[in-house]
mmCIF file of C-alpha atoms in Angstrom:
data_model
loop_
_atom_site.group_PDB
_atom_site.id
_atom_site.type_symbol
_atom_site.label_atom_id
_atom_site.label_comp_id
_atom_site.label_asym_id
_atom_site.label_seq_id
_atom_site.Cartn_x
_atom_site.Cartn_y
_atom_site.Cartn_z
ATOM 1 C CA MET N 1 100.417 127.773 129.630
ATOM 2 C CA ALA N 2 99.748 125.516 126.650
ATOM 3 C CA LYS N 3 98.261 122.191 127.623
ATOM 4 C CA VAL N 4 98.307 118.815 125.875
ATOM 5 C CA LEU N 5 95.508 116.266 126.223
ATOM 6 C CA VAL N 6 96.509 112.596 126.057
ATOM 7 C CA VAL N 7 93.569 110.365 125.090
ATOM 8 C CA ASP N 8 94.259 106.653 125.512
ATOM 9 C CA ASP N 9 92.432 103.766 127.165
ATOM 10 C CA SER N 10 95.766 102.391 128.388
ATOM 11 C CA SER N 11 96.924 103.826 131.707
ATOM 12 C CA THR N 12 100.434 102.651 130.801
ATOM 13 C CA VAL N 13 100.471 104.935 127.765
ATOM 14 C CA ARG N 14 98.775 107.829 129.583
ATOM 15 C CA ASN N 15 101.390 107.627 132.352
ATOM 16 C CA GLU N 16 104.337 107.243 130.005
ATOM 17 C CA VAL N 17 103.392 110.110 127.693
ATOM 18 C CA SER N 18 102.273 112.399 130.538
ATOM 19 C CA SER N 19 105.507 111.826 132.466
ATOM 20 C CA TYR N 20 107.601 112.612 129.417
ATOM 21 C CA LEU N 21 105.717 115.785 128.496
ATOM 22 C CA THR N 22 105.568 117.018 132.099
ATOM 23 C CA ALA N 23 109.350 116.594 132.348
ATOM 24 C CA GLN N 24 109.571 118.799 129.243
ATOM 25 C CA GLY N 25 107.652 121.539 131.067
ATOM 26 C CA ILE N 26 104.394 120.896 129.221
ATOM 27 C CA ALA N 27 101.082 120.816 131.115
ATOM 28 C CA VAL N 28 99.132 117.614 130.518
ATOM 29 C CA ASP N 29 95.598 116.366 131.033
ATOM 30 C CA THR N 30 94.399 112.854 130.218
ATOM 31 C CA ALA N 31 91.238 111.179 128.988
ATOM 32 C CA VAL N 32 90.381 107.464 128.968
ATOM 33 C CA ASP N 33 88.446 107.220 125.682
ATOM 34 C CA GLY N 34 86.928 109.270 122.862
ATOM 35 C CA VAL N 35 83.868 110.269 124.888
ATOM 36 C CA ASP N 36 85.991 111.564 127.761
ATOM 37 C CA GLY N 37 88.395 113.233 125.308
ATOM 38 C CA LEU N 38 85.635 114.978 123.372
ATOM 39 C CA ALA N 39 84.142 116.384 126.584
ATOM 40 C CA LYS N 40 87.505 117.738 127.746
ATOM 41 C CA ILE N 41 88.296 119.255 124.338
ATOM 42 C CA GLN N 42 84.966 121.084 124.331
ATOM 43 C CA ARG N 43 85.336 122.585 127.780
ATOM 44 C CA ASP N 44 89.078 123.276 128.237
ATOM 45 C CA SER N 45 90.171 126.415 126.400
ATOM 46 C CA GLU N 46 93.833 125.954 127.426
ATOM 47 C CA LEU N 47 94.248 122.828 125.315
ATOM 48 C CA LYS N 48 96.513 123.403 122.329
ATOM 49 C CA LEU N 49 97.201 119.836 121.213
ATOM 50 C CA VAL N 50 95.619 116.412 121.532
ATOM 51 C CA LEU N 51 97.555 113.136 121.347
ATOM 52 C CA CYS N 52 94.949 110.477 120.663
ATOM 53 C CA ASP N 53 94.870 106.685 120.330
ATOM 54 C CA VAL N 54 92.727 105.093 117.593
ATOM 55 C CA ASN N 55 91.404 101.822 119.046
ATOM 56 C CA MET N 56 89.515 102.616 122.241
ATOM 57 C CA PRO N 57 86.260 101.415 123.804
ATOM 58 C CA ASN N 58 83.110 103.623 123.881
ATOM 59 C CA MET N 59 84.341 105.959 121.144
ATOM 60 C CA ASP N 60 87.414 105.362 118.951
ATOM 61 C CA GLY N 61 89.921 108.100 118.267
ATOM 62 C CA LEU N 62 89.036 108.802 114.636
ATOM 63 C CA THR N 63 85.342 109.145 115.463
ATOM 64 C CA MET N 64 86.315 111.579 118.212
ATOM 65 C CA VAL N 65 88.380 113.617 115.742
ATOM 66 C CA GLU N 66 85.458 113.720 113.285
ATOM 67 C CA LYS N 67 83.142 114.924 116.043
ATOM 68 C CA VAL N 68 85.610 117.650 117.010
ATOM 69 C CA LYS N 69 85.643 118.815 113.397
ATOM 70 C CA GLN N 70 81.837 118.730 113.176
ATOM 71 C CA SER N 71 81.612 120.848 116.325
ATOM 72 C CA GLY N 72 83.695 123.586 114.699
ATOM 73 C CA LYS N 73 86.363 123.462 117.425
ATOM 74 C CA VAL N 74 89.849 124.179 116.039
ATOM 75 C CA ILE N 75 92.628 122.261 117.776
ATOM 76 C CA SER N 76 95.722 120.370 116.611
ATOM 77 C CA ILE N 77 95.413 116.591 116.874
ATOM 78 C CA ILE N 78 98.102 113.935 116.484
ATOM 79 C CA MET N 79 97.144 110.258 116.450
ATOM 80 C CA LEU N 80 99.335 108.028 118.645
ATOM 81 C CA THR N 81 98.512 104.448 117.739
ATOM 82 C CA THR N 82 99.790 101.010 116.778
ATOM 83 C CA GLU N 83 97.750 101.371 113.564
ATOM 84 C CA SER N 84 99.526 102.367 110.365
ATOM 85 C CA ASN N 85 96.858 101.397 107.852
ATOM 86 C CA PRO N 86 96.882 103.936 104.959
ATOM 87 C CA ASN N 87 93.061 104.011 104.857
ATOM 88 C CA MET N 88 92.958 104.982 108.507
ATOM 89 C CA LYS N 89 95.586 107.663 107.991
ATOM 90 C CA GLN N 90 93.539 109.053 105.117
ATOM 91 C CA ARG N 91 90.412 109.110 107.296
ATOM 92 C CA GLY N 92 92.437 111.006 109.891
ATOM 93 C CA LYS N 93 93.730 113.466 107.299
ATOM 94 C CA ASP N 94 90.210 114.064 106.022
ATOM 95 C CA ALA N 95 89.089 114.839 109.570
ATOM 96 C CA GLY N 96 91.900 117.339 110.030
ATOM 97 C CA VAL N 97 94.484 115.283 111.934
ATOM 98 C CA LYS N 98 97.870 117.059 111.786
ATOM 99 C CA GLY N 99 100.179 114.102 112.353
ATOM 100 C CA TRP N 100 100.547 110.407 113.053
ATOM 101 C CA ILE N 101 102.849 108.560 115.453
ATOM 102 C CA VAL N 102 103.105 104.768 115.353
ATOM 103 C CA LYS N 103 103.506 103.371 118.876
ATOM 104 C CA PRO N 104 105.527 102.771 120.925
ATOM 105 C CA PHE N 105 105.825 106.442 121.945
ATOM 106 C CA ASN N 106 109.350 107.764 121.570
ATOM 107 C CA GLY N 107 109.333 111.175 123.199
ATOM 108 C CA ASP N 108 112.744 112.222 121.920
ATOM 109 C CA ALA N 109 111.691 111.469 118.347
ATOM 110 C CA ALA N 110 108.418 113.396 118.619
ATOM 111 C CA ILE N 111 109.070 116.274 121.011
ATOM 112 C CA THR N 112 110.320 118.813 118.454
ATOM 113 C CA GLY N 113 107.141 118.485 116.432
ATOM 114 C CA ILE N 114 104.971 118.545 119.535
ATOM 115 C CA LYS N 115 106.604 121.740 120.819
ATOM 116 C CA LYS N 116 106.218 123.326 117.384
ATOM 117 C CA MET N 117 102.500 122.599 117.440
ATOM 118 C CA ILE N 118 101.887 124.125 120.852
ATOM 119 C CA SER N 119 104.092 127.186 120.411
ATOM 120 C CA MET Y 1 95.356 74.271 103.370
ATOM 121 C CA ALA Y 2 98.706 74.997 101.700
ATOM 122 C CA ALA Y 3 101.918 74.332 103.652
ATOM 123 C CA LYS Y 4 102.987 77.805 102.496
ATOM 124 C CA THR Y 5 100.140 79.263 104.569
ATOM 125 C CA ASP Y 6 101.202 77.344 107.697
ATOM 126 C CA LYS Y 7 104.770 78.548 107.286
ATOM 127 C CA SER Y 8 103.629 82.128 106.752
ATOM 128 C CA ILE Y 9 101.546 82.179 109.925
ATOM 129 C CA GLU Y 10 104.305 80.513 111.957
ATOM 130 C CA ALA Y 11 106.832 83.058 110.709
ATOM 131 C CA LEU Y 12 104.424 85.934 111.319
ATOM 132 C CA LEU Y 13 103.913 84.870 114.942
ATOM 133 C CA GLN Y 14 107.617 84.355 115.632
ATOM 134 C CA HIS Y 15 108.531 87.698 114.042
ATOM 135 C CA SER Y 16 105.846 89.788 115.726
ATOM 136 C CA PHE Y 17 106.398 88.136 119.134
ATOM 137 C CA LYS Y 18 110.141 88.868 118.954
ATOM 138 C CA GLU Y 19 109.454 92.461 117.872
ATOM 139 C CA MET Y 20 107.087 92.900 120.816
ATOM 140 C CA LEU Y 21 109.739 91.636 123.226
ATOM 141 C CA GLN Y 22 112.114 94.284 121.856
ATOM 142 C CA LEU Y 23 110.002 96.839 123.755
ATOM 143 C CA LEU Y 24 110.922 95.351 127.115
ATOM 144 C CA ASN Y 25 113.663 96.544 129.416
ATOM 145 C CA LYS Y 26 115.940 93.547 129.123
ATOM 146 C CA ASN Y 27 114.733 92.023 125.893
ATOM 147 C CA GLN Y 28 118.054 90.255 125.417
ATOM 148 C CA ALA Y 29 117.137 88.120 128.444
ATOM 149 C CA PHE Y 30 114.411 86.468 126.372
ATOM 150 C CA THR Y 31 114.823 83.503 124.116
ATOM 151 C CA THR Y 32 111.868 82.580 121.957
ATOM 152 C CA ARG Y 33 110.878 79.326 120.371
ATOM 153 C CA GLU Y 34 107.868 77.525 119.008
ATOM 154 C CA VAL Y 35 105.908 75.627 121.656
ATOM 155 C CA LYS Y 36 102.881 73.340 121.577
ATOM 156 C CA GLY Y 37 99.433 74.506 122.609
ATOM 157 C CA GLU Y 38 99.486 71.845 125.322
ATOM 158 C CA PHE Y 39 102.585 73.467 126.849
ATOM 159 C CA ILE Y 40 100.698 76.744 127.215
ATOM 160 C CA GLU Y 41 97.682 74.993 128.732
ATOM 161 C CA GLU Y 42 99.943 73.502 131.425
ATOM 162 C CA GLN Y 43 101.158 76.923 132.624
ATOM 163 C CA GLU Y 44 99.407 79.148 135.150
ATOM 164 C CA PHE Y 45 98.731 81.813 132.541
ATOM 165 C CA LYS Y 46 96.121 84.485 132.179
ATOM 166 C CA THR Y 47 95.255 85.394 128.597
ATOM 167 C CA ILE Y 48 94.458 88.517 126.603
ATOM 168 C CA MET Y 49 92.715 88.126 123.255
ATOM 169 C CA PHE Y 50 92.886 90.382 120.200
ATOM 170 C CA THR Y 51 91.402 89.927 116.759
ATOM 171 C CA VAL Y 52 93.072 91.040 113.556
ATOM 172 C CA SER Y 53 90.611 90.919 110.669
ATOM 173 C CA SER Y 54 90.952 91.165 106.915
ATOM 174 C CA SER Y 55 88.481 90.495 104.127
ATOM 175 C CA ASN Y 56 89.776 86.906 103.681
ATOM 176 C CA PHE Y 57 90.635 85.763 107.171
ATOM 177 C CA ARG Y 58 90.725 86.499 110.883
ATOM 178 C CA LEU Y 59 93.630 85.992 113.223
ATOM 179 C CA VAL Y 60 92.792 85.507 116.867
ATOM 180 C CA VAL Y 61 95.921 86.534 118.727
ATOM 181 C CA LEU Y 62 96.341 85.378 122.317
ATOM 182 C CA LEU Y 63 98.973 86.796 124.639
ATOM 183 C CA HIS Y 64 99.430 84.529 127.666
ATOM 184 C CA PHE Y 65 101.061 85.998 130.747
ATOM 185 C CA LEU Y 66 101.881 84.968 134.287
ATOM 186 C CA PRO Y 67 99.645 86.459 136.965
ATOM 187 C CA LYS Y 68 101.343 89.175 139.007
ATOM 188 C CA SER Y 69 101.561 86.853 142.017
ATOM 189 C CA GLU Y 70 103.883 84.553 140.014
ATOM 190 C CA LEU Y 71 106.456 87.220 139.101
ATOM 191 C CA ASN Y 72 109.817 87.344 140.875
ATOM 192 C CA ALA Y 73 112.357 90.200 141.060
ATOM 193 C CA GLU Y 74 114.139 89.084 137.888
ATOM 194 C CA LEU Y 75 110.913 89.062 135.877
ATOM 195 C CA TYR Y 76 109.802 92.468 137.187
ATOM 196 C CA ASP Y 77 113.138 93.863 136.063
ATOM 197 C CA THR Y 78 112.953 92.133 132.680
ATOM 198 C CA LEU Y 79 109.426 93.417 132.101
ATOM 199 C CA LYS Y 80 110.387 96.980 133.165
ATOM 200 C CA LEU Y 81 107.816 96.937 135.975
ATOM 201 C CA ASP Y 82 107.762 98.282 139.514
ATOM 202 C CA PRO Y 83 107.020 95.359 141.887
ATOM 203 C CA ALA Y 84 104.756 97.742 143.830
ATOM 204 C CA CYS Y 85 102.483 98.321 140.827
ATOM 205 C CA SER Y 86 98.860 97.240 141.131
ATOM 206 C CA THR Y 87 97.432 94.156 139.438
ATOM 207 C CA GLN Y 88 95.311 96.495 137.300
ATOM 208 C CA TYR Y 89 98.416 98.398 136.173
ATOM 209 C CA TYR Y 90 100.206 95.116 135.387
ATOM 210 C CA GLN Y 91 97.303 93.869 133.255
ATOM 211 C CA ASP Y 92 97.093 97.215 131.496
ATOM 212 C CA PHE Y 93 100.819 97.032 130.782
ATOM 213 C CA ILE Y 94 100.393 93.567 129.247
ATOM 214 C CA CYS Y 95 97.392 94.794 127.221
ATOM 215 C CA GLU Y 96 99.521 97.591 125.772
ATOM 216 C CA LEU Y 97 102.283 95.113 125.018
ATOM 217 C CA GLY Y 98 99.661 93.082 123.177
ATOM 218 C CA ASN Y 99 98.514 96.164 121.289
ATOM 219 C CA ASN Y 100 102.053 96.662 120.055
ATOM 220 C CA PHE Y 101 102.247 92.953 119.192
ATOM 221 C CA CYS Y 102 99.139 93.278 117.014
ATOM 222 C CA GLY Y 103 100.485 96.541 115.593
ATOM 223 C CA VAL Y 104 103.488 94.611 114.244
ATOM 224 C CA ILE Y 105 101.182 91.937 112.800
ATOM 225 C CA CYS Y 106 99.052 94.587 111.073
ATOM 226 C CA ARG Y 107 102.109 96.344 109.627
ATOM 227 C CA VAL Y 108 103.506 93.082 108.218
ATOM 228 C CA LEU Y 109 100.100 92.202 106.736
ATOM 229 C CA GLY Y 110 99.714 95.747 105.425
ATOM 230 C CA ALA Y 111 103.068 95.492 103.636
ATOM 231 C CA ALA Y 112 101.729 92.318 102.001
ATOM 232 C CA ASP Y 113 98.669 94.267 100.763
ATOM 233 C CA PHE Y 114 96.197 92.924 103.308
ATOM 234 C CA SER Y 115 93.968 95.640 104.689
ATOM 235 C CA THR Y 116 93.384 94.868 108.357
ATOM 236 C CA GLY Y 117 91.565 96.104 111.414
ATOM 237 C CA MET Y 118 92.309 95.160 115.000
ATOM 238 C CA SER Y 119 90.196 94.903 118.124
ATOM 239 C CA THR Y 120 90.768 96.343 121.559
ATOM 240 C CA PRO Y 121 92.177 93.802 124.058
ATOM 241 C CA ALA Y 122 89.896 91.489 126.034
ATOM 242 C CA ILE Y 123 91.114 89.679 129.143
ATOM 243 C CA LEU Y 124 89.723 86.142 129.078
ATOM 244 C CA ALA Y 125 88.180 84.755 132.224
ATOM 245 C CA ASN Y 126 88.473 81.132 131.117
ATOM 246 C CA LYS Y 127 91.946 79.573 131.354
ATOM 247 C CA LYS Y 128 91.263 77.053 128.583
ATOM 248 C CA SER Y 129 91.189 79.673 125.853
ATOM 249 C CA ILE Y 130 92.877 77.578 123.157
ATOM 250 C CA ILE Y 131 90.640 74.575 123.780
ATOM 251 C CA ASN Y 132 87.590 76.830 123.525
ATOM 252 C CA LEU Y 133 88.830 78.310 120.248
ATOM 253 C CA ARG Y 134 89.387 74.819 118.816
ATOM 254 C CA SER Y 135 85.702 74.147 119.316
ATOM 255 C CA VAL Y 136 84.923 76.795 116.686
ATOM 256 C CA CYS Y 137 87.180 75.152 114.060
ATOM 257 C CA ILE Y 138 90.529 76.884 113.829
ATOM 258 C CA ASP Y 139 92.024 76.448 110.338
ATOM 259 C CA PHE Y 140 95.556 76.662 111.729
ATOM 260 C CA GLU Y 141 97.186 77.401 115.076
ATOM 261 C CA THR Y 142 100.740 78.133 116.128
ATOM 262 C CA HIS Y 143 102.329 79.090 119.440
ATOM 263 C CA ALA Y 144 105.495 80.767 120.714
ATOM 264 C CA GLY Y 145 107.107 80.903 124.138
ATOM 265 C CA GLY Y 146 109.230 83.694 125.599
ATOM 266 C CA PHE Y 147 111.711 82.159 128.056
ATOM 267 C CA VAL Y 148 113.864 83.923 130.669
ATOM 268 C CA ASP Y 149 116.245 81.253 131.959
ATOM 269 C CA ASN Y 150 113.861 78.474 133.006
ATOM 270 C CA GLN Y 151 110.864 80.763 133.453
ATOM 271 C CA VAL Y 152 108.156 81.493 130.881
ATOM 272 C CA PRO Y 153 106.564 84.877 131.643
ATOM 273 C CA LEU Y 154 104.961 85.299 128.219
ATOM 274 C CA CYS Y 155 103.655 83.068 125.458
ATOM 275 C CA ALA Y 156 101.641 83.863 122.366
ATOM 276 C CA SER Y 157 99.229 81.983 120.148
ATOM 277 C CA MET Y 158 97.957 82.791 116.695
ATOM 278 C CA CYS Y 159 94.795 81.091 115.452
ATOM 279 C CA LEU Y 160 93.844 81.470 111.804
ATOM 280 C CA PHE Y 161 90.239 81.383 110.611
ATOM 281 C CA PHE Y 162 89.520 81.739 106.910
ATOM 282 C CA ASN Y 163 86.284 83.429 105.964
ATOM 283 C CA LYS Y 164 83.767 81.257 104.079
ATOM 284 C CA GLY Y 165 84.684 80.912 100.425
ATOM 285 C CA ALA Y 166 88.037 82.673 100.828
ATOM 286 C CA ASN Y 167 91.168 81.526 99.025
ATOM 287 C CA MET Y 168 92.930 79.510 101.745
ATOM 288 C CA GLU Y 169 96.422 80.402 100.667
ATOM 289 C CA LEU Y 170 98.568 83.053 102.272
ATOM 290 C CA ASN Y 171 102.075 84.102 101.391
ATOM 291 C CA ILE Y 172 103.267 86.767 103.792
ATOM 292 C CA PRO Y 173 106.789 88.160 103.362
ATOM 293 C CA ILE Y 174 108.370 88.724 106.790
ATOM 294 C CA PRO Y 175 110.673 91.766 107.062
ATOM 295 C CA ALA Y 176 114.142 91.622 108.584
ATOM 296 C CA ALA Y 177 113.930 91.927 112.368
ATOM 297 C CA SER Y 178 115.845 95.202 112.622
ATOM 298 C CA HIS Y 179 113.807 96.914 109.906
ATOM 299 C CA GLU Y 180 110.543 96.880 111.874
ATOM 300 C CA GLN Y 181 111.634 99.217 114.678
ATOM 301 C CA GLU Y 182 113.220 101.863 112.429
ATOM 302 C CA ASN Y 183 110.451 104.439 112.066
ATOM 303 C CA LEU Y 184 108.384 103.721 115.159
ATOM 304 C CA GLY Y 185 107.650 106.623 117.465
ATOM 305 C CA GLU Y 186 108.447 109.300 114.893
ATOM 306 C CA LEU Y 187 105.950 112.049 114.175
ATOM 307 C CA GLU Y 188 104.735 111.994 110.585
ATOM 308 C CA PHE Y 189 103.271 115.392 109.692
ATOM 309 C CA PHE Y 190 100.282 115.599 107.344
#
């Protein structure tokens, strides 16, 4: 079964997004920051998609994405963030990010794209 | 400092605070209005601090909230919270609300061609946060209260600091209230 990893330092967001995706029949794992997310991406071969915040302690989301790219791991990543700065989006694009969602998370607005990415 | 700058910051705070409240369960229960810093200092608030930075200025954004022990059934319902939630969960919920608050601020500033970055939230241990900030020379401060009947579960402060040598004039166009929420939550494919 395809699995989605939700990387966010906010437990509110992790719970909200996980609950929505689980109700859609999608398996979900969570990580609390970029360091935790990077470790889970490297070791979990069932992960098909990562939903990742930008501003997080320890390691921010865009740095995590760049490290994933450097490691050679191929996985779809969507940023889920309050940030909408064009420079940040460009940095994400350059690192191979596939999409961008400006918070708050609206599952109904994003689910079609998410399902497409994990199918 | 130009009166235009004061007005811009006041309008930015009022707009972004109202937009943040739109995320809550019963946002129509809230009325918002400008309040004095002294009013906030009189309340039993806890405070979360964020910083929004640009090349010319910094905005220290404070979100003041009632401690969980002060919430009643009406406020739990208004805030879309389970009364059985932990204090940690409640604070995390308020931090995320603050993140969205700063997200609105950054989008409005971005539309006005200010490139910004924002910090992660920090919960302040000291209750006298505004007084402490004044000691490091705020260029301008403004405050807003979110009222539910006679209760004040949330207030916000915005403190402006210009960087040394920066042009101390800001003119920030504020979008219509309904426009802000339009594209939020949608997946933009690259």
